[in-house]
Short mmCIF file of C-alpha atoms in Angstrom, two decimals:
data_model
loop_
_atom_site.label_atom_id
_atom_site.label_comp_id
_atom_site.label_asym_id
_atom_site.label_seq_id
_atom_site.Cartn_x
_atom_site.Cartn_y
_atom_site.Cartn_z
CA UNK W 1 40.27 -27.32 31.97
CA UNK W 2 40.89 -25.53 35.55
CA UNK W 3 42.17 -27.65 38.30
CA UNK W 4 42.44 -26.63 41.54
CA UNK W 5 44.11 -28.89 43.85
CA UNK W 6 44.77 -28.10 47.92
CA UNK W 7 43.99 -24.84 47.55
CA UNK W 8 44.84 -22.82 50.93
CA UNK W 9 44.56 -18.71 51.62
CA UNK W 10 44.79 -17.61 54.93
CA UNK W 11 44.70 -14.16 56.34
CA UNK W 12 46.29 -13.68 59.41
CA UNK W 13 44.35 -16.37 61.62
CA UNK W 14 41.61 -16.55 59.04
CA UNK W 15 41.15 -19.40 57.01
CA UNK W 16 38.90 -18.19 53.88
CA UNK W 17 39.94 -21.53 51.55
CA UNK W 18 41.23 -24.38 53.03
CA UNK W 19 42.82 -27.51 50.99
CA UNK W 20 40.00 -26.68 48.52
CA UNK W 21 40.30 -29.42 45.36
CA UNK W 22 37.83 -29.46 42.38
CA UNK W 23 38.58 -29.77 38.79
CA UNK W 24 36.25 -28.21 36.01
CA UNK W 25 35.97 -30.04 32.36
CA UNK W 26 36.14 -28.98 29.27
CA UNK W 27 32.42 -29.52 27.61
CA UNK W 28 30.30 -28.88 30.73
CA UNK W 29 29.28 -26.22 32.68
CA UNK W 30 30.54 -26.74 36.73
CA UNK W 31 28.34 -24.69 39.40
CA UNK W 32 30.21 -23.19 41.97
CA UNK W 33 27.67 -22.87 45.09
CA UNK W 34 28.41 -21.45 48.51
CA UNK W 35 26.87 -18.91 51.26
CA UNK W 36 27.84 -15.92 51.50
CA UNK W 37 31.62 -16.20 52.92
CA UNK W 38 32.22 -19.24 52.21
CA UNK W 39 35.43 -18.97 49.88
CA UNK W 40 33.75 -18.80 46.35
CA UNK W 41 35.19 -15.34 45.85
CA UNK W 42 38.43 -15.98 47.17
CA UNK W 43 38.67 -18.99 44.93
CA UNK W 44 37.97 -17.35 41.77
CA UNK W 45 40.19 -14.43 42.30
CA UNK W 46 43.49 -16.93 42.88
CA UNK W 47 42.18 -18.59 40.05
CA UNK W 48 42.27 -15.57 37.98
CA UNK W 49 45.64 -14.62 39.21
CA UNK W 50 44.25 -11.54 41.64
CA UNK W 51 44.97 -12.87 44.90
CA UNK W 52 48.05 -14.87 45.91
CA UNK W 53 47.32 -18.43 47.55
CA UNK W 54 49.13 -19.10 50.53
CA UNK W 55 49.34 -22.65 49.83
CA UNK W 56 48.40 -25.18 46.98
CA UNK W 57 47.80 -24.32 43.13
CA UNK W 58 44.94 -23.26 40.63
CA UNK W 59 45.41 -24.14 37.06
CA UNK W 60 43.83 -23.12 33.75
CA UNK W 61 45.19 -25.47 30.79
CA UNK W 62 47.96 -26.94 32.69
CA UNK W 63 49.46 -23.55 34.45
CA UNK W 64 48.75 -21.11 37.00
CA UNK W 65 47.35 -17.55 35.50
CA UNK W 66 50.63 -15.53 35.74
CA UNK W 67 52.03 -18.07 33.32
CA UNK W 68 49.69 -18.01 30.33
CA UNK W 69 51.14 -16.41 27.54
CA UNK W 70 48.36 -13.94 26.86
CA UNK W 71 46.01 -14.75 29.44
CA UNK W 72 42.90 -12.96 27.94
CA UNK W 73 43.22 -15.36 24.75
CA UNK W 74 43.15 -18.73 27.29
CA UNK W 75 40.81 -17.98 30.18
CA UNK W 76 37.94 -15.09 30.23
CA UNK W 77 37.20 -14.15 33.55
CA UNK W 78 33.67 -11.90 34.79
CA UNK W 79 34.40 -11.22 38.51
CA UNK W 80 32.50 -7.90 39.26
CA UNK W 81 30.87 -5.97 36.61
CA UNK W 82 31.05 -2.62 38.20
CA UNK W 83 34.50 -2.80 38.47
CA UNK W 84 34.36 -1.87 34.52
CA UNK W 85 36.13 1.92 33.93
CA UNK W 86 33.35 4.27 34.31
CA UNK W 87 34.09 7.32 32.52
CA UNK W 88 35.01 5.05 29.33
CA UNK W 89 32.33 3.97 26.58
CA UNK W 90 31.65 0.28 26.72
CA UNK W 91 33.34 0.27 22.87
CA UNK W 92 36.51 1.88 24.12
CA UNK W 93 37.05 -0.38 27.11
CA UNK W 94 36.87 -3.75 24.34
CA UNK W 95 39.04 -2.01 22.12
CA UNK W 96 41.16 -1.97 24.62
CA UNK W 97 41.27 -5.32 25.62
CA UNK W 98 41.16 -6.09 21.81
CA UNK W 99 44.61 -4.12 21.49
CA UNK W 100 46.22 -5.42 24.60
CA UNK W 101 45.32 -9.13 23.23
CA UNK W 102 46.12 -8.56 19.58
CA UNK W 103 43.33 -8.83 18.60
CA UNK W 104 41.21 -7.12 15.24
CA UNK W 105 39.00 -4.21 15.74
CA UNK W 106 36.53 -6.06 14.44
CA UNK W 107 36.15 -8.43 17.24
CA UNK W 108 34.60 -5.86 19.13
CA UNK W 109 31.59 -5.49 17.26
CA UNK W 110 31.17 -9.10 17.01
CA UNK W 111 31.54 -9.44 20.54
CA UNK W 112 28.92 -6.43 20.95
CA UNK W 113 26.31 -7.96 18.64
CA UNK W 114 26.74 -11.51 20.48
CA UNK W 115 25.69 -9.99 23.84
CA UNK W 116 23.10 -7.45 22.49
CA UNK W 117 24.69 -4.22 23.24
CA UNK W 118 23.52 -2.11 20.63
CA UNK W 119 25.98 0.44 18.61
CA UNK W 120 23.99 3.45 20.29
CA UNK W 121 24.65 1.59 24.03
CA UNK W 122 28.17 1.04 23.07
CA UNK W 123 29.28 4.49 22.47
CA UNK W 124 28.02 5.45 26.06
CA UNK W 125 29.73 5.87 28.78
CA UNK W 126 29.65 2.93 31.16
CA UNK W 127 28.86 5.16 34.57
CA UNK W 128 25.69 5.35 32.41
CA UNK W 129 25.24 1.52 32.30
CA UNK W 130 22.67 -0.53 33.80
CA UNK W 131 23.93 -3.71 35.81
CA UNK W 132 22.34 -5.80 33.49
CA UNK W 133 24.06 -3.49 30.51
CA UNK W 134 27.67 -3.51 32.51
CA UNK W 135 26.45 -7.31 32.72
CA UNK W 136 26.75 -7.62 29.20
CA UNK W 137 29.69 -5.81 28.62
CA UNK W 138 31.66 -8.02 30.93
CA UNK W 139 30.66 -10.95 29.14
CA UNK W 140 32.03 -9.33 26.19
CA UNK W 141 34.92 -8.37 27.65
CA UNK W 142 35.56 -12.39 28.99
CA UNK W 143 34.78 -13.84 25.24
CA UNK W 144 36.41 -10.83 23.45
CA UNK W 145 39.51 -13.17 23.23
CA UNK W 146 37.78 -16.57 22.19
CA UNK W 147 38.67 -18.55 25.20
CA UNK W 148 38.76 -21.72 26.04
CA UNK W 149 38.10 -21.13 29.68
CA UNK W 150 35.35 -18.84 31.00
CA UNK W 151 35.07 -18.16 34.74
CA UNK W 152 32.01 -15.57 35.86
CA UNK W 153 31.17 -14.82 39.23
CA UNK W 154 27.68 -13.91 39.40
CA UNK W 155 26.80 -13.35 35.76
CA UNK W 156 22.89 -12.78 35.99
CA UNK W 157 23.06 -10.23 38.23
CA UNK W 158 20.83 -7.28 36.72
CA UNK W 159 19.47 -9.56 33.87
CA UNK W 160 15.98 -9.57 33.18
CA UNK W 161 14.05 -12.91 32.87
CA UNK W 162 14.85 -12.70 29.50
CA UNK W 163 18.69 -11.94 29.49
CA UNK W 164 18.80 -14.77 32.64
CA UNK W 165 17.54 -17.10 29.50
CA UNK W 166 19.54 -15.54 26.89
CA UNK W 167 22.52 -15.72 29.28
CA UNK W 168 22.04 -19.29 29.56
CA UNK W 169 21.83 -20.25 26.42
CA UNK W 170 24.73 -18.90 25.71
CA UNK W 171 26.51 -20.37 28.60
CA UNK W 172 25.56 -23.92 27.01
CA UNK W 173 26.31 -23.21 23.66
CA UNK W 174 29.80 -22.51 24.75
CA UNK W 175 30.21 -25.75 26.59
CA UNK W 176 28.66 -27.89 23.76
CA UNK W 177 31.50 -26.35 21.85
CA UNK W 178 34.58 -27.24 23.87
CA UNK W 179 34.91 -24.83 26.38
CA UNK W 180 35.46 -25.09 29.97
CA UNK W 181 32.94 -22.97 32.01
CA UNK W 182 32.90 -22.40 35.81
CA UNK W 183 30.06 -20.77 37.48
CA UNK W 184 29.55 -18.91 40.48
CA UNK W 185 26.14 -17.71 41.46
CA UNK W 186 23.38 -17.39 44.53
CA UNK W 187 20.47 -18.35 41.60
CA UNK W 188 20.06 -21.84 42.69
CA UNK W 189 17.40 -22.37 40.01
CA UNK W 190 19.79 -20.75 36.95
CA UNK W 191 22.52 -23.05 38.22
CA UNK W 192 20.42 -25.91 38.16
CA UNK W 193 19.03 -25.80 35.00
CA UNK W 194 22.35 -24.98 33.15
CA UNK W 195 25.42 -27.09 35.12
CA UNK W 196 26.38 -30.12 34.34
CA UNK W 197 28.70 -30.41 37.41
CA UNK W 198 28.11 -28.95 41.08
CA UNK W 199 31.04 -28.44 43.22
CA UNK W 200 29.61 -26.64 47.41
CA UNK W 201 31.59 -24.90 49.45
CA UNK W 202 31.14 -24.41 52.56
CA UNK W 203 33.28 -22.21 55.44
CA UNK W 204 36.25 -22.20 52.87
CA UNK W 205 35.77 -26.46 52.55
CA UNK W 206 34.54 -28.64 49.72
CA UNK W 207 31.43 -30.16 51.27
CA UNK W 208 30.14 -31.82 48.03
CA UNK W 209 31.19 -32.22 44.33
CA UNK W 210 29.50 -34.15 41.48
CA UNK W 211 27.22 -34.42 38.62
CA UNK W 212 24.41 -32.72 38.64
CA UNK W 213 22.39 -35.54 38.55
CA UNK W 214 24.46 -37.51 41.83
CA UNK W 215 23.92 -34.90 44.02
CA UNK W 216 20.36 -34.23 43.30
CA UNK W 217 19.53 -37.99 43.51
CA UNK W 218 19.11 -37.59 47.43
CA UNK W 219 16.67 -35.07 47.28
CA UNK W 220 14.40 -37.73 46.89
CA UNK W 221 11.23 -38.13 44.16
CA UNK W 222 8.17 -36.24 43.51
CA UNK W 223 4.87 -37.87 43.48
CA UNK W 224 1.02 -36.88 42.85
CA UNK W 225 -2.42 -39.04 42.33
CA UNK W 226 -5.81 -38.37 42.89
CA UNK W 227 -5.58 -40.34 46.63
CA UNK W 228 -3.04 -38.35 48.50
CA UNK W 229 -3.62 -40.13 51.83
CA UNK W 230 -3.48 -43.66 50.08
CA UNK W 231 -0.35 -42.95 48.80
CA UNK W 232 1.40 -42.04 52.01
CA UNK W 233 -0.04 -44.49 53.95
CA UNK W 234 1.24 -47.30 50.61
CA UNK W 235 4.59 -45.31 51.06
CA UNK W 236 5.54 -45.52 54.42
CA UNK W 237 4.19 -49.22 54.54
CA UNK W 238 6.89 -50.27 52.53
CA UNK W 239 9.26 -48.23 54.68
CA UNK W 240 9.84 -45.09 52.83
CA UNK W 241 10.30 -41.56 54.39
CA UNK W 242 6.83 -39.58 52.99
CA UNK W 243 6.66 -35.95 53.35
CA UNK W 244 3.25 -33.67 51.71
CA UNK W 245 5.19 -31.03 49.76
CA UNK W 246 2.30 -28.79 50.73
CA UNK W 247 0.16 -30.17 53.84
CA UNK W 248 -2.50 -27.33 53.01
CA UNK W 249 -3.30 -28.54 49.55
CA UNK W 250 -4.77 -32.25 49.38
CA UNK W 251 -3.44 -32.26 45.80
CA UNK W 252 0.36 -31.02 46.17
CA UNK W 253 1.66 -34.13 45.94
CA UNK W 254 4.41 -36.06 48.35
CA UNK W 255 7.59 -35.94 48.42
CA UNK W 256 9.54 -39.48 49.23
CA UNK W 257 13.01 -41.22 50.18
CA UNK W 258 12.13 -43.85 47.37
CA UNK W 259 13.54 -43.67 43.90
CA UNK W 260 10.89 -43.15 41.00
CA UNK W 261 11.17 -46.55 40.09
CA UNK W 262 10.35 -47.77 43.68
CA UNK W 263 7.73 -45.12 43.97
CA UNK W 264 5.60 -46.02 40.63
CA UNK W 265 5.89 -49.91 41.62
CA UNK W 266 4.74 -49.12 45.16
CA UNK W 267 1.87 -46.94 43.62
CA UNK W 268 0.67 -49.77 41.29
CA UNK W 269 0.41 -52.53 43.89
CA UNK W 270 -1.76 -50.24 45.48
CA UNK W 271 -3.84 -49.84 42.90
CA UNK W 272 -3.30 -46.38 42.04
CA UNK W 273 -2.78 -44.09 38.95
CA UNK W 274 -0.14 -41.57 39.42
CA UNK W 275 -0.50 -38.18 37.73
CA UNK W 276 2.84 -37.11 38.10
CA UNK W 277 6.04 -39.07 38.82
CA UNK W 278 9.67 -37.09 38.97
CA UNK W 279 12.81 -37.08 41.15
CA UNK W 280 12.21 -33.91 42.91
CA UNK W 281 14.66 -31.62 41.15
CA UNK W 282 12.12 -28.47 40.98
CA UNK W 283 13.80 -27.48 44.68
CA UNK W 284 16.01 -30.16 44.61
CA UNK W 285 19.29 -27.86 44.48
CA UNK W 286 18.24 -25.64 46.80
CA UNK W 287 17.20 -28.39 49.44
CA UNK W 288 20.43 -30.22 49.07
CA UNK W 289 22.27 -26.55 48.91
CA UNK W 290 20.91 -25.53 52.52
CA UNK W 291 21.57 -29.53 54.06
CA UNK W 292 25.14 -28.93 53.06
CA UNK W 293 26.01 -25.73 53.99
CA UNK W 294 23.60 -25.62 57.21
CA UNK W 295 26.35 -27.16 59.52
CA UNK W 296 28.89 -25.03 58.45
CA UNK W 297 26.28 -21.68 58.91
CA UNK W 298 25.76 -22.72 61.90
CA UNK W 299 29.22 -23.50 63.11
CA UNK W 300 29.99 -19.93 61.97
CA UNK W 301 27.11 -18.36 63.87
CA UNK W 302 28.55 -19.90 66.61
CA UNK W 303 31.77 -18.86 66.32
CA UNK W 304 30.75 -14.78 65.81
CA UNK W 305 28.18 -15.42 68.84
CA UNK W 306 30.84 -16.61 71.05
CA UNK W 307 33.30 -13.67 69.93
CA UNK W 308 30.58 -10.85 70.57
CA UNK W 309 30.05 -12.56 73.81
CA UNK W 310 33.64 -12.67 74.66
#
């Protein structure tokens, strides 16, 4: 589990986190969302004992980083994949690891066979490395001690659609067997298909925290038939917001403030057969993502605006 609880790092008059509180269960996988700025980074690197918080605490298992026993065997941590010893061969930097943690050789090659790095890739050096190969590597690096805890910071970065899949799958696997997992990433979609638990962030403050399921249940519901107009008009007659999710395309369907349930009844006192009924989750995330954060965007806009000007 990873608790973080009033969380505070200032630099010099700059506040990049500010009383930020979330916790992160074992089991499930927690999305960490944010624009660029907004404290995500920050966050993770106190968490993973890097940078020093000026005020409050982050906890993995009960204690701050500094104070796990052998940290790599508790919490495995993917912050920046480039940051991965270039002139080193992607076997050499896990044995490494695998010595520092106590670990047997043979870890390694399990590790390397779990994330597809083949024995040829492995003996190369990593300034030779795709992202999506250092990618890999860092994943291996963050599992190499079978934690409990994994925390990645932008983990698709450089995967193909098929490692973003692969990627995911493993992701869930490792939550359906325990583990704690906390997410960072700007792939709204690969967040939304694999958390469990969404925590925003927005200008260094928690703006919204949940299942995934809460917070998309005010982006509204999804909802196509053969009679777009009808529908509408049925819609807003019984006093629900009504939006065409493409005004261009008589057939794209509406998008509504009603629940599904409200939304099928309305439909069938109208006397009309619905060909697709759905809370509206396929750009749910990143409609509720951009509501969220847009205040705080703007309010930081502002602020660089009015310091340019000044």
């Amino acid at each position: 589990m990873i608790v973080i609880d009033g969380l505070t790092k200032r630099y010099g008059g700059h506040t990049a986190v500010d009383h930020v509180s979330f916790t992160a269960r074992p089991g499930r996988v927690t999305g960490f969302l944010g624009p660029n700025g907004a404290g995500k980074s920050t966050t993770l690197r106190i968490l993973a004992g890097l940078t020093p918080a000026t005020s409050g605490t982050a906890t993995v298992l009960g204690r701050p980083y500094h104070r796990l026993p052998n940290p790599g065997r508790e919490i495995g941590v993917l912050l920046d994949a480039s940051a991965q010893h270039a002139g080193r061969t992607g076997r050499e930097i896990l044995r490494v690891a695998a010595i520092t943690m106590g670990l047997p050789r043979t870890r390694v090659d399990e590790m390397l066979d779990l994330v597809g790095l083949t024995q040829d890739e492995a003996s190369r050096r990593v300034r030779d490395y795709s992202l999506g190969m250092r990618q890999r590597l860092g994943l291996a690096h963050a599992l190499l001690g079978d934690p409990d805890v994994l925390v990645l910071d932008e983990p698709a970065n450089g995967l193909d659609p098929a490692g973003i899949r692969w990627m995911r799958d493993l992701l869930s696997g490792y939550a359906r067997d325990g583990g704690t997992v906390l997410l960072s990433s700007h792939l709204l979609h690969e967040i939304e298909v694999v958390a469990d638990d969404i925590v925003v962030i927005g200008q260094g403050r928690i703006v919204a925290g949940g299942t995934k399921e809460e917070l998309l249940a005010g982006t509204g519901t999804l909802v196509r038939c053969a009679d777009t107009a009808r529908l509408a008009e049925s819609l807003a007659g019984a006093g629900h917001h009504v939006e065409h999710v493409d005004p261009a395309d008589a057939g794209a369907g509406l998008r509504t403030d009603a629940d599904p349930t409200t939304a099928g009844l309305v439909a069938l006192a109208a006397g009309l057969a619905l060909t697709e009924l759905r809370t509206a989750d396929g750009a749910g995330l990143e409609e509720m993502f951009l509501q969220l954060t847009a205040q705080t965007q703007r309010d930081a806009h502002a602020r660089e605006t009015a310091g340019a000007a000044a």
